[in-house]
Short mmCIF file of C-alpha atoms and ligand atoms in Angstrom, two decimals:
data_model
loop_
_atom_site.label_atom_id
_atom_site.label_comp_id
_atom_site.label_asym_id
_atom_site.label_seq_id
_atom_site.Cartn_x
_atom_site.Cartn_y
_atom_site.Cartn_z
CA UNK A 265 -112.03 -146.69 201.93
CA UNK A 266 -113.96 -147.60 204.75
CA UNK A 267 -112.61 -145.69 208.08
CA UNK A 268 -114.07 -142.19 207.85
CA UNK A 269 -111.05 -139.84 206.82
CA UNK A 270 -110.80 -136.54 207.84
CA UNK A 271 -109.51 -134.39 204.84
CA UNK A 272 -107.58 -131.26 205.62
CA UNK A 273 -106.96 -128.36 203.68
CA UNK A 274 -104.46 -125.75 204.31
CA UNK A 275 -102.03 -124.00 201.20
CA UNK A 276 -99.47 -124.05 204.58
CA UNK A 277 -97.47 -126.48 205.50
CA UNK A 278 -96.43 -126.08 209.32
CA UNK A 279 -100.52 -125.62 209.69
CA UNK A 280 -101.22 -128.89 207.76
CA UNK A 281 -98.88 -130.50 209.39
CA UNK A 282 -99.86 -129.52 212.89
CA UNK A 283 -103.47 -130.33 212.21
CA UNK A 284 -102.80 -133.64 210.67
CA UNK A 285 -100.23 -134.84 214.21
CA UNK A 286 -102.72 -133.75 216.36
CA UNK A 287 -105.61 -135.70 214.31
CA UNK A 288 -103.19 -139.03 213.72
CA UNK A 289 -102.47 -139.11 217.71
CA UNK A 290 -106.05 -139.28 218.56
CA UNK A 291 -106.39 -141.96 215.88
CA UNK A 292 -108.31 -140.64 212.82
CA UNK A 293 -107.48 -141.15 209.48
CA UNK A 294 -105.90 -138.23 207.72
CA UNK A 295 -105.43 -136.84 203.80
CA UNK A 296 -103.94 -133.35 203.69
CA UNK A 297 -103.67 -131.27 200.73
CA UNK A 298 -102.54 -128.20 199.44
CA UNK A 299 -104.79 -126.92 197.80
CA UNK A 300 -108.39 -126.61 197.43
CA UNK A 301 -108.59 -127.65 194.18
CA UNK A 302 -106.39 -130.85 194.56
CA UNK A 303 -108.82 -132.19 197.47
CA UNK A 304 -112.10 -131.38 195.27
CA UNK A 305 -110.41 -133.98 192.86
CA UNK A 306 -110.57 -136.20 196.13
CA UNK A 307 -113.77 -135.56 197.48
CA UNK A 308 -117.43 -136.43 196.62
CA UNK A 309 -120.80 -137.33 197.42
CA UNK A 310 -119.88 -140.43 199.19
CA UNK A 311 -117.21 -139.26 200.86
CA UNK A 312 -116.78 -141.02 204.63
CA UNK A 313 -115.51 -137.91 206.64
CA UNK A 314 -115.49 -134.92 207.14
CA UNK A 315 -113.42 -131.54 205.63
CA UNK A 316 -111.21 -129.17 207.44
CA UNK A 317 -110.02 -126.30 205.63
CA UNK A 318 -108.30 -122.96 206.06
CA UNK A 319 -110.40 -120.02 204.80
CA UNK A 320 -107.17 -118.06 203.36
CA UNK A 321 -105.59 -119.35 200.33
CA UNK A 322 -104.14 -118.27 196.91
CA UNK A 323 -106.57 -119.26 193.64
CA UNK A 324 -109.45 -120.61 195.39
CA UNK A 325 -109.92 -120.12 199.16
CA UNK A 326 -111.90 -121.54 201.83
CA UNK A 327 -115.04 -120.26 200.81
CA UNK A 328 -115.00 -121.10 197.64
CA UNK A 329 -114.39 -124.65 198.32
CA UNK A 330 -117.28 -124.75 200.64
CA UNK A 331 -119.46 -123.40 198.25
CA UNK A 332 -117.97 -126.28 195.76
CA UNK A 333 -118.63 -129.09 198.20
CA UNK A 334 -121.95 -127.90 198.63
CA UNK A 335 -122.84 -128.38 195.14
CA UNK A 336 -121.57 -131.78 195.77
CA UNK A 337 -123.59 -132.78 198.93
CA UNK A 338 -125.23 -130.31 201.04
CA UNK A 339 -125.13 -132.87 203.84
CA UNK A 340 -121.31 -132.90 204.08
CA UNK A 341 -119.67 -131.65 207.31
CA UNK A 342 -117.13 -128.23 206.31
CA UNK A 343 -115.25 -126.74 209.51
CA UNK A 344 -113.44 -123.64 208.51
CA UNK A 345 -110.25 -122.41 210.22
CA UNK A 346 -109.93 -118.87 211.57
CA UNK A 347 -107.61 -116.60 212.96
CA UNK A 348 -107.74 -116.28 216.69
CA UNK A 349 -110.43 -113.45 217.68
CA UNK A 350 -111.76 -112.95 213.63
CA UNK A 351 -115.31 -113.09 215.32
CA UNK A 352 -116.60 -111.57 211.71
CA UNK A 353 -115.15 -114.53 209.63
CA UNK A 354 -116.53 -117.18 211.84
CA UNK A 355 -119.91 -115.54 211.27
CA UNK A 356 -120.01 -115.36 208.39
CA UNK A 357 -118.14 -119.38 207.98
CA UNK A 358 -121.34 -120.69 209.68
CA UNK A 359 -123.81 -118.01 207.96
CA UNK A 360 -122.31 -119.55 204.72
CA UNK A 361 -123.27 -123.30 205.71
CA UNK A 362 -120.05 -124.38 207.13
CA UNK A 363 -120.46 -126.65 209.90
CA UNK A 364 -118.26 -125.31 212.46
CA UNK A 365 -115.03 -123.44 212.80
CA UNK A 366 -111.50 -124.13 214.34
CA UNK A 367 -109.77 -120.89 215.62
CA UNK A 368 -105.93 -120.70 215.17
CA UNK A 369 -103.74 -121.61 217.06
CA UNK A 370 -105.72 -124.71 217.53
CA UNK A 371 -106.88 -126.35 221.16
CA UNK A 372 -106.92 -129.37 220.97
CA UNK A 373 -110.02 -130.48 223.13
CA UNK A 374 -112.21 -127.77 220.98
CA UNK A 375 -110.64 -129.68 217.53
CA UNK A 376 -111.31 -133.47 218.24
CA UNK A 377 -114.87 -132.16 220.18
CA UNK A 378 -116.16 -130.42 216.68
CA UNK A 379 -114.50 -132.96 214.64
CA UNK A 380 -116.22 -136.11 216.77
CA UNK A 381 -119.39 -134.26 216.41
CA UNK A 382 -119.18 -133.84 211.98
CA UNK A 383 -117.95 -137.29 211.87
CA UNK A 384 -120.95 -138.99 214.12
CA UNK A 385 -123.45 -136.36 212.11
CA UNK A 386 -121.61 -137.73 208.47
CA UNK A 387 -121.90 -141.18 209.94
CA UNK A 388 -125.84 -140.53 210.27
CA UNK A 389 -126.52 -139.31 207.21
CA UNK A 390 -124.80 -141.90 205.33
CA UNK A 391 -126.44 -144.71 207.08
CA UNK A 392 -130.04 -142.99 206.38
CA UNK A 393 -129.43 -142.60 202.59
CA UNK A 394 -128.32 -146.50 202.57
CA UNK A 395 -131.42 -147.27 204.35
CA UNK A 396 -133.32 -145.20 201.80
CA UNK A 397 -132.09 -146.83 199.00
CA UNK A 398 -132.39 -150.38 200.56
CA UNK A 399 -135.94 -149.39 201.03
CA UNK A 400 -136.01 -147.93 197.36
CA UNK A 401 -134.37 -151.06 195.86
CA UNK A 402 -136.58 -153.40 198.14
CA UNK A 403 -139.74 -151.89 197.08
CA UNK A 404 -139.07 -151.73 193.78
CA UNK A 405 -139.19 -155.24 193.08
CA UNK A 406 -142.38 -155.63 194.93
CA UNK A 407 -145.67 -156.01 192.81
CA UNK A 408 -147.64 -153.77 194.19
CA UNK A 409 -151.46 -154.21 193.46
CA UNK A 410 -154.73 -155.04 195.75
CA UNK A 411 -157.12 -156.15 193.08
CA UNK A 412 -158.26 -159.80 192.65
CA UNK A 413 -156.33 -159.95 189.21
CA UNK A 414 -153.25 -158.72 190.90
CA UNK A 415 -153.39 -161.02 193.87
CA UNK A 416 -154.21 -163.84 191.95
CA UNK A 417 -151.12 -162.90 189.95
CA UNK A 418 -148.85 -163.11 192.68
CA UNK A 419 -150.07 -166.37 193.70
CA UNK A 420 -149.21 -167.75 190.43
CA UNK A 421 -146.15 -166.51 190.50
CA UNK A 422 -144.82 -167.78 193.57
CA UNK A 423 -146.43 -171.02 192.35
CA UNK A 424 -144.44 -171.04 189.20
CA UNK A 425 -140.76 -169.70 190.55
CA UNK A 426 -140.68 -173.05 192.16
CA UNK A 427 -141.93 -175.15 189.08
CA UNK A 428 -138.63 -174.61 187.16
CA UNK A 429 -140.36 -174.89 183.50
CA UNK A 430 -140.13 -172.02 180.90
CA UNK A 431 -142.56 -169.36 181.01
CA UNK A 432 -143.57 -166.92 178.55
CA UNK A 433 -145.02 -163.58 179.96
CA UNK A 434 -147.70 -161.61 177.69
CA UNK A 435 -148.96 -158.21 178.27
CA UNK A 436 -149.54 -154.97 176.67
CA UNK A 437 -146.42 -152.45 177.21
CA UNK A 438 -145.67 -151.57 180.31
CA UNK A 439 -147.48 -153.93 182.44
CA UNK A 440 -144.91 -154.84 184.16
CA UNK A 441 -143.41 -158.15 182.29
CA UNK A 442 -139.75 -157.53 183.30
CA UNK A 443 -140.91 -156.94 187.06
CA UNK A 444 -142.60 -160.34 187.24
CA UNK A 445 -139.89 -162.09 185.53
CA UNK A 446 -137.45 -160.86 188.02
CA UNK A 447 -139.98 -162.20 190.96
CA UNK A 448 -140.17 -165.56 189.07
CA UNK A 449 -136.43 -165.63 189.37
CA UNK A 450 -135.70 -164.09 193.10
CA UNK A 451 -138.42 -166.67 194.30
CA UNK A 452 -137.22 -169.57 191.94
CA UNK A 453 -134.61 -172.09 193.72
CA UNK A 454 -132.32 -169.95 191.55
CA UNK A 455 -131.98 -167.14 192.97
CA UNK A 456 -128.28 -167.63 194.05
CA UNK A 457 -127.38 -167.83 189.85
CA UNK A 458 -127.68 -164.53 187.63
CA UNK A 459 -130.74 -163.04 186.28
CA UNK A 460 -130.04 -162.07 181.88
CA UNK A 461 -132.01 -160.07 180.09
CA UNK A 462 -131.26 -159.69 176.96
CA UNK A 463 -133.96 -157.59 174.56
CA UNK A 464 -134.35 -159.37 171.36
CA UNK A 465 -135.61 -156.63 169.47
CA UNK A 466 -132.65 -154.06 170.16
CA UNK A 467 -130.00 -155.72 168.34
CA UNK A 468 -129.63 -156.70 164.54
CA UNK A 469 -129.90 -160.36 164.09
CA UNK A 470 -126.07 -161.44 163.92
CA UNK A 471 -125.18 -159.38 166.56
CA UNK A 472 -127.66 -160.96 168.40
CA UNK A 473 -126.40 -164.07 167.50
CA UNK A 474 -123.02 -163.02 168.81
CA UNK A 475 -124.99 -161.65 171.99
CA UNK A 476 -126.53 -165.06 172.88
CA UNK A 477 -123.93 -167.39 172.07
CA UNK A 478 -120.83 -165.71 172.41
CA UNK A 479 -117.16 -166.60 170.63
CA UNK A 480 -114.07 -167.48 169.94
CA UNK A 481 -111.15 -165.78 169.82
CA UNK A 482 -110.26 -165.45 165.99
CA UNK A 483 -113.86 -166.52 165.24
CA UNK A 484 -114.44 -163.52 162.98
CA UNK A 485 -112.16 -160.90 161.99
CA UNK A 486 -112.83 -158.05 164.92
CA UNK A 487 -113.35 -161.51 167.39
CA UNK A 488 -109.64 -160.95 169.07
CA UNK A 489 -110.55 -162.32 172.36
CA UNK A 490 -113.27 -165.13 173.26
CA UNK A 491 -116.65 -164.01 174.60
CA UNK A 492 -118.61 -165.70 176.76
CA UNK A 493 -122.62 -165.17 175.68
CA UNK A 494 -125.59 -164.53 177.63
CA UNK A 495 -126.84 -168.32 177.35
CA UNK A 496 -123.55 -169.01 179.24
CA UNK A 497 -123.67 -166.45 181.31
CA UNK A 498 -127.13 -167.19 182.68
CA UNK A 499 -125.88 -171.00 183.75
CA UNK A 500 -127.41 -171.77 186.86
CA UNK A 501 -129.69 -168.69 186.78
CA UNK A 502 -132.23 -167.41 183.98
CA UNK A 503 -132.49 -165.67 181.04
CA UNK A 504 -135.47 -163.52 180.22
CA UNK A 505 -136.29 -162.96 176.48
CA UNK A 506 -137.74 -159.68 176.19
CA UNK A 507 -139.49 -158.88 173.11
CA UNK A 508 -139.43 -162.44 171.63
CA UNK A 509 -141.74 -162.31 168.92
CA UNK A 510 -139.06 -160.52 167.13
CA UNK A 511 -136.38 -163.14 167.08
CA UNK A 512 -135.51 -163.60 163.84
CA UNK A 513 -136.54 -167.08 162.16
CA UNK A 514 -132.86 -168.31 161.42
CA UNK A 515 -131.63 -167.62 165.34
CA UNK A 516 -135.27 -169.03 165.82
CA UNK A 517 -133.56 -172.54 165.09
CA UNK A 518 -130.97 -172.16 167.20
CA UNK A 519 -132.71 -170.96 170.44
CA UNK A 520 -134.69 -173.78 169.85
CA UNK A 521 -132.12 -176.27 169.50
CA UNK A 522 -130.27 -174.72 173.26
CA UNK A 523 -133.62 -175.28 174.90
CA UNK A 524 -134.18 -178.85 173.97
CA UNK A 525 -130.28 -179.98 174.41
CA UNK A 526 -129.21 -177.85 176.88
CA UNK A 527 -125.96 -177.04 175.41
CA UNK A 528 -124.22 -174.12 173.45
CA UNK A 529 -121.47 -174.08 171.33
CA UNK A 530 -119.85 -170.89 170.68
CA UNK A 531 -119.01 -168.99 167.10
CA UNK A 532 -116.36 -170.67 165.68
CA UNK A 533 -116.41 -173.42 168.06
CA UNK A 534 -117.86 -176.99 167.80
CA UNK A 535 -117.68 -177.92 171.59
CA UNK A 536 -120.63 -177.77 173.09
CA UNK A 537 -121.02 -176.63 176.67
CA UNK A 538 -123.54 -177.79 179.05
CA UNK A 539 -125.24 -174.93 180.58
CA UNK A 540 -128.39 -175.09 182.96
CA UNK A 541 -130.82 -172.38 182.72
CA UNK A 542 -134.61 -171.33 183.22
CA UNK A 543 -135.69 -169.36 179.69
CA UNK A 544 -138.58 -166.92 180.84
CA UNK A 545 -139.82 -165.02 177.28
CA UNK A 546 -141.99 -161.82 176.91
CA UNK A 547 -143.99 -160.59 174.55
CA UNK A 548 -146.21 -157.91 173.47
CA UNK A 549 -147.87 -159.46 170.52
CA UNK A 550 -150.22 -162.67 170.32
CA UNK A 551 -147.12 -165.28 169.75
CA UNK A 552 -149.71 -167.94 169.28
CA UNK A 553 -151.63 -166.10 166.32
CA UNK A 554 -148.35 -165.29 165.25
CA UNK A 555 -146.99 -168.33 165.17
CA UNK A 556 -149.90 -169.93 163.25
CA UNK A 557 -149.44 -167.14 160.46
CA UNK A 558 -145.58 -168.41 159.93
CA UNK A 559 -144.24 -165.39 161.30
CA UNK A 560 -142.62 -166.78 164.64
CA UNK A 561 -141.39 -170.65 164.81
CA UNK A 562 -144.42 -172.83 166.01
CA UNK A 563 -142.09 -175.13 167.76
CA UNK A 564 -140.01 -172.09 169.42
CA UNK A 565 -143.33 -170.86 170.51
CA UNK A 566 -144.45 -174.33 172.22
CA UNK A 567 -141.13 -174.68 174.08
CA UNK A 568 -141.57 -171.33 175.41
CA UNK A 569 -144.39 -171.67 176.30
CA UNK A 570 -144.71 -174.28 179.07
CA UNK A 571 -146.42 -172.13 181.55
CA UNK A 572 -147.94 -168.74 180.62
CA UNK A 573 -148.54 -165.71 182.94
CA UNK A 574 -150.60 -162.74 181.62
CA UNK A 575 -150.16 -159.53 182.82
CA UNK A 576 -153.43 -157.34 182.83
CA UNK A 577 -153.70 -153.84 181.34
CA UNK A 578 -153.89 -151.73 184.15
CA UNK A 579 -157.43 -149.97 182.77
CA UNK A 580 -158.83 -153.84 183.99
CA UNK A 581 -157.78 -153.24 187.53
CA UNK A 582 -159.14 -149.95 188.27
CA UNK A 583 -158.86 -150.38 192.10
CA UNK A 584 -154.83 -150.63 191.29
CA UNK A 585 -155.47 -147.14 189.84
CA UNK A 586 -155.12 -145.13 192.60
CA UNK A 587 -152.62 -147.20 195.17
CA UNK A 588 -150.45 -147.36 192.13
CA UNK A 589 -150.63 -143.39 191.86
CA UNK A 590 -149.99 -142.96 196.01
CA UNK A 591 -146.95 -145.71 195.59
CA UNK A 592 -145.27 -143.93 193.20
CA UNK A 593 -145.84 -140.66 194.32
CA UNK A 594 -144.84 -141.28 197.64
CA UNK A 595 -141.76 -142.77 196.20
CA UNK A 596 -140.80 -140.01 193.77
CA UNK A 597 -141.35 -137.42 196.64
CA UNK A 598 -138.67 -139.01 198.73
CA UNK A 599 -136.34 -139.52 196.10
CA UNK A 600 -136.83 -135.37 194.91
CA UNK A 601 -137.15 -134.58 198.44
CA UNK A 602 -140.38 -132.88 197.84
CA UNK A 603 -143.65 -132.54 199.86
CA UNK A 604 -146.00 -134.31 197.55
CA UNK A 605 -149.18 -132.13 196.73
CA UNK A 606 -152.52 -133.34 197.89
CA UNK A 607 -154.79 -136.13 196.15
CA UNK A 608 -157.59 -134.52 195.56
CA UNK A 609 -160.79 -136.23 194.53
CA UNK A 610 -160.38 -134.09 191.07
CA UNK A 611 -156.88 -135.63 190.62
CA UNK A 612 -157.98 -139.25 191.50
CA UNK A 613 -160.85 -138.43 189.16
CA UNK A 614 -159.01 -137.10 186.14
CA UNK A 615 -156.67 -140.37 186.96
CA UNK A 616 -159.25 -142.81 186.78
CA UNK A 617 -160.71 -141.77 183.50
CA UNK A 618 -157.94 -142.37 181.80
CA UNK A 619 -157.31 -145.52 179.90
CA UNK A 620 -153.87 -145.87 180.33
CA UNK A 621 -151.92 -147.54 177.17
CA UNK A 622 -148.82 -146.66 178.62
CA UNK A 623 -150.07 -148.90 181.78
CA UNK A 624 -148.04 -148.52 184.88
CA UNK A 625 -144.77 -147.34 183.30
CA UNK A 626 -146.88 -144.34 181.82
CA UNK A 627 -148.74 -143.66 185.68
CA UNK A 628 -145.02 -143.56 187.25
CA UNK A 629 -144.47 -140.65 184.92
CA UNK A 630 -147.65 -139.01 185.47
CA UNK A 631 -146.69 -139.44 189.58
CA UNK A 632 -143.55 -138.00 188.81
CA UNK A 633 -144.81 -134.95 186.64
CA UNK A 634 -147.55 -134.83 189.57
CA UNK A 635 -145.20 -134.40 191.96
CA UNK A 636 -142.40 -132.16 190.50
CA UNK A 637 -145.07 -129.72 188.81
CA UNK A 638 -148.30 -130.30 190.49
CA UNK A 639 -149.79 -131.33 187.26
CA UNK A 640 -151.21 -134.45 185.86
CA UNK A 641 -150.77 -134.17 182.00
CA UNK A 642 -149.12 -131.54 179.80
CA UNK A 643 -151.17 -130.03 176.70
CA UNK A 644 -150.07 -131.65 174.41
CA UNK A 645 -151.03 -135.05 175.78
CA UNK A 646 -154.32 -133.57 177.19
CA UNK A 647 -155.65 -134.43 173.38
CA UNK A 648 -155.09 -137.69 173.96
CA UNK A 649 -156.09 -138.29 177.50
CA UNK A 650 -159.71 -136.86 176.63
CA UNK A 651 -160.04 -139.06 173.13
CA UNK A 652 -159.60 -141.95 175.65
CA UNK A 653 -162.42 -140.85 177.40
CA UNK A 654 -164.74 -140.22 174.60
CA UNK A 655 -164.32 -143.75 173.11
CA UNK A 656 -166.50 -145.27 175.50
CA UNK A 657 -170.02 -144.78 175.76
CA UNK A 658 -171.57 -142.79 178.24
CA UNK A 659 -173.23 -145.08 180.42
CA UNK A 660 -169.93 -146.89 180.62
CA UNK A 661 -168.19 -144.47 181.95
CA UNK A 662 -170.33 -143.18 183.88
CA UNK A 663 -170.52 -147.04 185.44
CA UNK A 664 -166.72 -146.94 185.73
CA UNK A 665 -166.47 -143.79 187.50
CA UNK A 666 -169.03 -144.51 189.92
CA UNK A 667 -167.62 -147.94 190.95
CA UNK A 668 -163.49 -145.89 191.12
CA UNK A 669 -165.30 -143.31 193.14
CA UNK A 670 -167.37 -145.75 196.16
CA UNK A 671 -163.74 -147.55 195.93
CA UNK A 672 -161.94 -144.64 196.46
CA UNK A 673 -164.13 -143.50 199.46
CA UNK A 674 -164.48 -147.06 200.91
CA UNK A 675 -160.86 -146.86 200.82
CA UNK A 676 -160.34 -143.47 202.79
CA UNK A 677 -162.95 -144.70 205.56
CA UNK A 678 -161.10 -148.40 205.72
CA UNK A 679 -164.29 -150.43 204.91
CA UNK A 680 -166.48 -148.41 207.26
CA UNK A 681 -169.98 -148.94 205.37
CA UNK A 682 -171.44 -145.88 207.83
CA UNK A 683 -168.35 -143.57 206.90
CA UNK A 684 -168.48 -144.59 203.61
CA UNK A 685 -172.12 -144.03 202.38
CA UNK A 686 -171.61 -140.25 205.02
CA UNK A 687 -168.74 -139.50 202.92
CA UNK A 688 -170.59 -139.97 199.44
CA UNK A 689 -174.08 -138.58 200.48
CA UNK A 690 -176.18 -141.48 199.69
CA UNK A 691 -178.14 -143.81 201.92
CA UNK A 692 -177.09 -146.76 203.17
CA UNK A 693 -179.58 -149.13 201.08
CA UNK A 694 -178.26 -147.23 198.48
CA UNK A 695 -174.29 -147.75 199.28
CA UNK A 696 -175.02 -151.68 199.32
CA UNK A 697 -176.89 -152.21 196.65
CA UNK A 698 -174.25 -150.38 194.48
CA UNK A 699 -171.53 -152.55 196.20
CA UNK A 700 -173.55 -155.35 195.42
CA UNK A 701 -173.90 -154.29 191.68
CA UNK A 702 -169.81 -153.29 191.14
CA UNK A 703 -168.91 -156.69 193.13
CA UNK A 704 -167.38 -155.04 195.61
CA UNK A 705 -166.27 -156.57 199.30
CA UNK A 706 -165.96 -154.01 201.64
CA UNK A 707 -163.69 -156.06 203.83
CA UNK A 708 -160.82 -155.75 201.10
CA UNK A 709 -160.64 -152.05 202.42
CA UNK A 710 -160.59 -153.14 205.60
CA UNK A 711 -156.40 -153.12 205.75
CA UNK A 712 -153.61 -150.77 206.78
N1 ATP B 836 -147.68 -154.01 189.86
C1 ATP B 836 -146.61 -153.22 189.88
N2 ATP B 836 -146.16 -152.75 191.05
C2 ATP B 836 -145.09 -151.93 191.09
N3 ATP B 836 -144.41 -151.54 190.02
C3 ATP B 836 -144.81 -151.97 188.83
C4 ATP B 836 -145.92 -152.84 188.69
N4 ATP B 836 -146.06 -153.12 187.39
C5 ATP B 836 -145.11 -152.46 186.74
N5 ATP B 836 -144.33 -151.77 187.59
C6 ATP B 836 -143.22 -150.88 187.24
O1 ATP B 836 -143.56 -150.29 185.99
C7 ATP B 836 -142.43 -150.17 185.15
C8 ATP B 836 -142.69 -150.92 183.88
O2 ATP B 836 -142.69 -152.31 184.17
P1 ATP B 836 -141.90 -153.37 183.26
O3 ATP B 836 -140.65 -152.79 182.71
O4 ATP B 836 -141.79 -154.62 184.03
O5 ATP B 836 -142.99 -153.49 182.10
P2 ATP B 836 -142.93 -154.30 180.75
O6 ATP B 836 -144.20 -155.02 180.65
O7 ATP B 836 -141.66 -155.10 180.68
O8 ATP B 836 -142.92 -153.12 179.71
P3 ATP B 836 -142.42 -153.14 178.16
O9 ATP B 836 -143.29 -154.09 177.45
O10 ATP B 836 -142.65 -151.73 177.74
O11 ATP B 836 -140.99 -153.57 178.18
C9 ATP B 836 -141.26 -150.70 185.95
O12 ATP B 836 -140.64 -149.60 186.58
C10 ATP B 836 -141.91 -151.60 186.97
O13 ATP B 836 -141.12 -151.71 188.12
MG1 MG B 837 -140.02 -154.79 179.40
#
C-alpha cells in the first residue's frame, strides 16, 4: 500500500458515499467504513493517509476515535465532520487535536483544499521518520571512537574485510565484537551475501548441531521437513561465531572439518554441499590458554584464528569516554524525543572515574538512564561504581583524572592551547608540560 489512502468514517451511508465520489473523482484513493471501530482495525502508525470521520456515531463516535488514533501516532492527520453552523463542535474538534474539520453539506473546494494540505503534512512526517531511522541505522554500524587504539582499529579492519581469511575477535564483554564483525563483513567483497550469527553458547549442544548444519526431512523423529543450517545459509556471505570458546568438543570436530573442506552435509544426509563462507569467531575468554589446557580444540583454535583483532576495554581509551557518552546521548534523546540535560563537568567527571566492565554496552545504558532520568547510576549500583574507584591507588587516579579532565577541556576549546590552559586556570608552561607528560597532541582536538 503505497498511494496515500484517505480513510473515511461515517456510521451513514449516503454521507460515506458522497464523501468517497467526490474523493475518487479528484483521484485519491479511498477506504470507507462504518464504523469507528472497524477502521481502527485498519489503521496504524504507518498508515499513508490521512482520516476523515464523522463526529456522531452509535458505540464509539468521532471523538473517541480521535483520541484512539492519537494513542497510535500523534502525528496523524484527523479532520472531523460537522454539521453546518455547529461553530461549538468545530472548536472543540481542533481544541481536541483534530487537524481540521469538514462542515456538512460538504464544498467541495474546502474538502480536497484541507485534505491536500493533511496528506502533503502526512507525506512530511513520514519521510522525516525514514530519514531518522536511516540516520539511526547508518550510525549504528559506525565505530565510533577518536583515540589512537580506536583508529588504529579501524584501520585494521578495513585492512582485513578485504583479506578474506578467518578472524577471531577477542575482547572483554561488551566491547563491541559483534559491531566489528559486522564492519569486517559490510567492507569485505562480501557484502552482497548474508551476514549469520549464530551464539554458540545459547543453545544446547545437539541443537546446535541441528542449528549449524541443518537436516533432512525424516532425519529425526520431529525432522518433518528439511532445514537448511546456518553454514548453508551463510554461502557466499559470513558467519560470525559468537561466544566460541563454548563450542562443545564433539561439534568442535565438525566445525573443524567444514572449515578445512568447505563442505557440509546435512543430518541424515551423506551429500556434501559446497558452501563458500568467511568464519569470523568471538570470544571473551583467552582461547589460546584455553586451548593449551584441553578445554577448546587446539586445531579449531588455529583455524580460527588466522588473523586476530582485539577489541580494547573501554577504561584503556579514556578519551572514547566522553564522545561515547555525547554519541549515545544524543542518539537516545532523538529516539525519546527528549531535550538531553546538560554535560556538566561533574557528570563527565563521575563518568570518567568509572571503570567500566560493562564497556560500551554498559555506557549506552548509563546515556539512556542519563537522559530519561537525569541521573547517571541508581543506588544500588552506586556500591559498585565507587569500589571501582577505590581499587586503584591514589596517585593513579588522580593521574587519570587529570589527563580525562585537560582532554575534556582541550576538547571544548578545539585544540586552542590559550583557551585551553584559560579554561583550566593554569599557566601555559604548565598546560604543555602536562600535555607533554599524558602524551597528548593537541591537534587531535583540533576537528569538528
Ligand atoms: N566503538 C563503538 N562505537 C559505537 N558503538 C559501539 C562501539 N562499540 C560498541 N558499540 C555498541 O555497543 C553495544 C555492544 O557492542 P557489541 O554487541 O558489538 O559487543 P560485544 O563485544 O559483542 O559484547 P558481548 O561480548 O557482551 O556479546 C552495541 O550496541 C554496539 O553497537
Ligand atoms: Mg556480542
Amino acid at each position: 500500500m503505497n498511494l496515500p489512502t484517505i480513510c473515511v468514517v461515517d456510521d451513514h451511508q449516503d454521507i460515506r458515499n458522497a464523501l468517497v465520489e467526490m474523493l475518487q473523482l479528484a483521484d485519491y484513493k479511498t477506504v470507507a467504513f462504518a464504523s469507528a471501530k472497524d477502521a481502527l482495525a485498519t489503521l496504524d502508525k504507518t498508515w499513508q493517509g490521512i482520516i476523515i470521520s464523522d463526529i456522531r456515531m452509535p458505540k464509539m463516535d468521532g471523538f473517541e476515535l480521535l483520541a484512539a488514533l492519537q494513542k497510535l501516532d500523534l502525528d496523524l492527520p484527523v479532520i472531523l465532520i460537522t454539521g453546518h453552523g455547529d461553530v461549538q463542535m468545530a472548536l472543540s474538534a481542533i481544541r481536541n487535536g483534530a487537524y481540521d474539520f469538514i462542515e456538512k453539506p460538504f464544498r467541495r473546494e474546502h474538502l480536497l483544499e484541507v485534505v491536500k494540505r493533511g496528506l502533503d503534512k502526512r507525506q512530511l512526517v513520514l519521510e522525516n521518520r525514514q530519514l531518522k531511522n536511516a540516520i539511526a541505522t547508518q550510525h549504528k554500524e559506525t565505530i565510533i571512537g577518536q583515540s589512537s587504539i580506536i583508529t588504529a582499529l579501524k584501520e585494521k579492519i578495513t585492512r582485513l574485510a578485504k583479506a578474506d581469511v578467518n578472524t577471531l575477535i577477542c575482547g572483554e564483554t561488551g566491547t563491541g565484537k559483534e559491531l566489528a564483525a559486522r564492519r569486517l563483513h559490510e567492507q569485505s567483497d562480501r557484502n552482497k551475501g548474508p551476514f549469520v550469527a549464530i551464539n554458540c553458547a545459547a543453545l544446547p549442544e545437539s541443537m546446535m548441531e541441528v542449528e549449524l548444519f541443518g537436516h533432512e526431512a525424516g532425519a529425526f523423529t520431529d525432522a518433518k521437513k528439511a532445514r537448511i543450517g546456518k553454514f548453508e545459509y551463510a554461502h557466499q556471505g559470513t558467519i560470525f561465531l559468537d561466544e566460541v570458546e563454548s563450542i562443545p568438543l564433539s561439534l568442535a570436530v565438525k566445525i573443524l572439518r567444514v572449515l578445512q573442506e568447505r563442505q557440509i552435509e546435512r543430518l541424515g544426509s551423506n551429500q556434501s554441499i559446497d558452501i563458500d563462507i568467511r568464519v569470523i569467531a568471538a570470544t571473551k575468554s583467552d582461547l589460546k590458554q584455553l586451548s593449551e589446557d584441553g578445554v577448546f580444540r587446539e586445531d579449531l583454535y588455529y583455524r580460527l584464528n588466522v588473523v586476530e583483532l582485539h577489541l580494547p576495554p573501554l577504561r584503556q581509551r579514556d578519551q572514547d569516554i566522553t564522545l561515547l557518552f555525547r554519541y549515545f546521548v544524543d542518539q537516545a534523546s532523538s529516539r525519546f524525543n527528549i531535550t538531553a540535560p546538560n554535560l556538566s563537568l561533574y557528570v563527565i567527571d563521575t563518568l570518567m572515574q568509572h571503570d567500566w566492565p560493562g564497556n560500551v554496552r554498559e555506557l549506552i545504558n548509563v546515556a539512556e538512564r542519563f537522559v530519561l532520568t537525569d541521573t547517571l547510576i541508581d543506588q544500588r549500583k552506586l556500591a559498585n561504581w565507587q569500589s571501582d574507584v577505590r581499587h586503584s591507588s591514589l596517585p593513579s587516579r588522580l593521574e587519570r583524572y587529570e589527563k580525562r579532565l585537560i582532554e575534556e577541556a582541550l576538547s571544548q576549546a578545539q585544540g586552542s592551547i590559550k583557551r585551553t590552559y584559560e579554561g583550566l586556570g593554569i599557566a601555559r608552561k604548565t598546560l604543555y608540560d602536562k600535555l607533554a607528560k599524558h602524551g597528548l597532541d593537541r591537534h587531535r582536538f583540533m576537528d569538528d
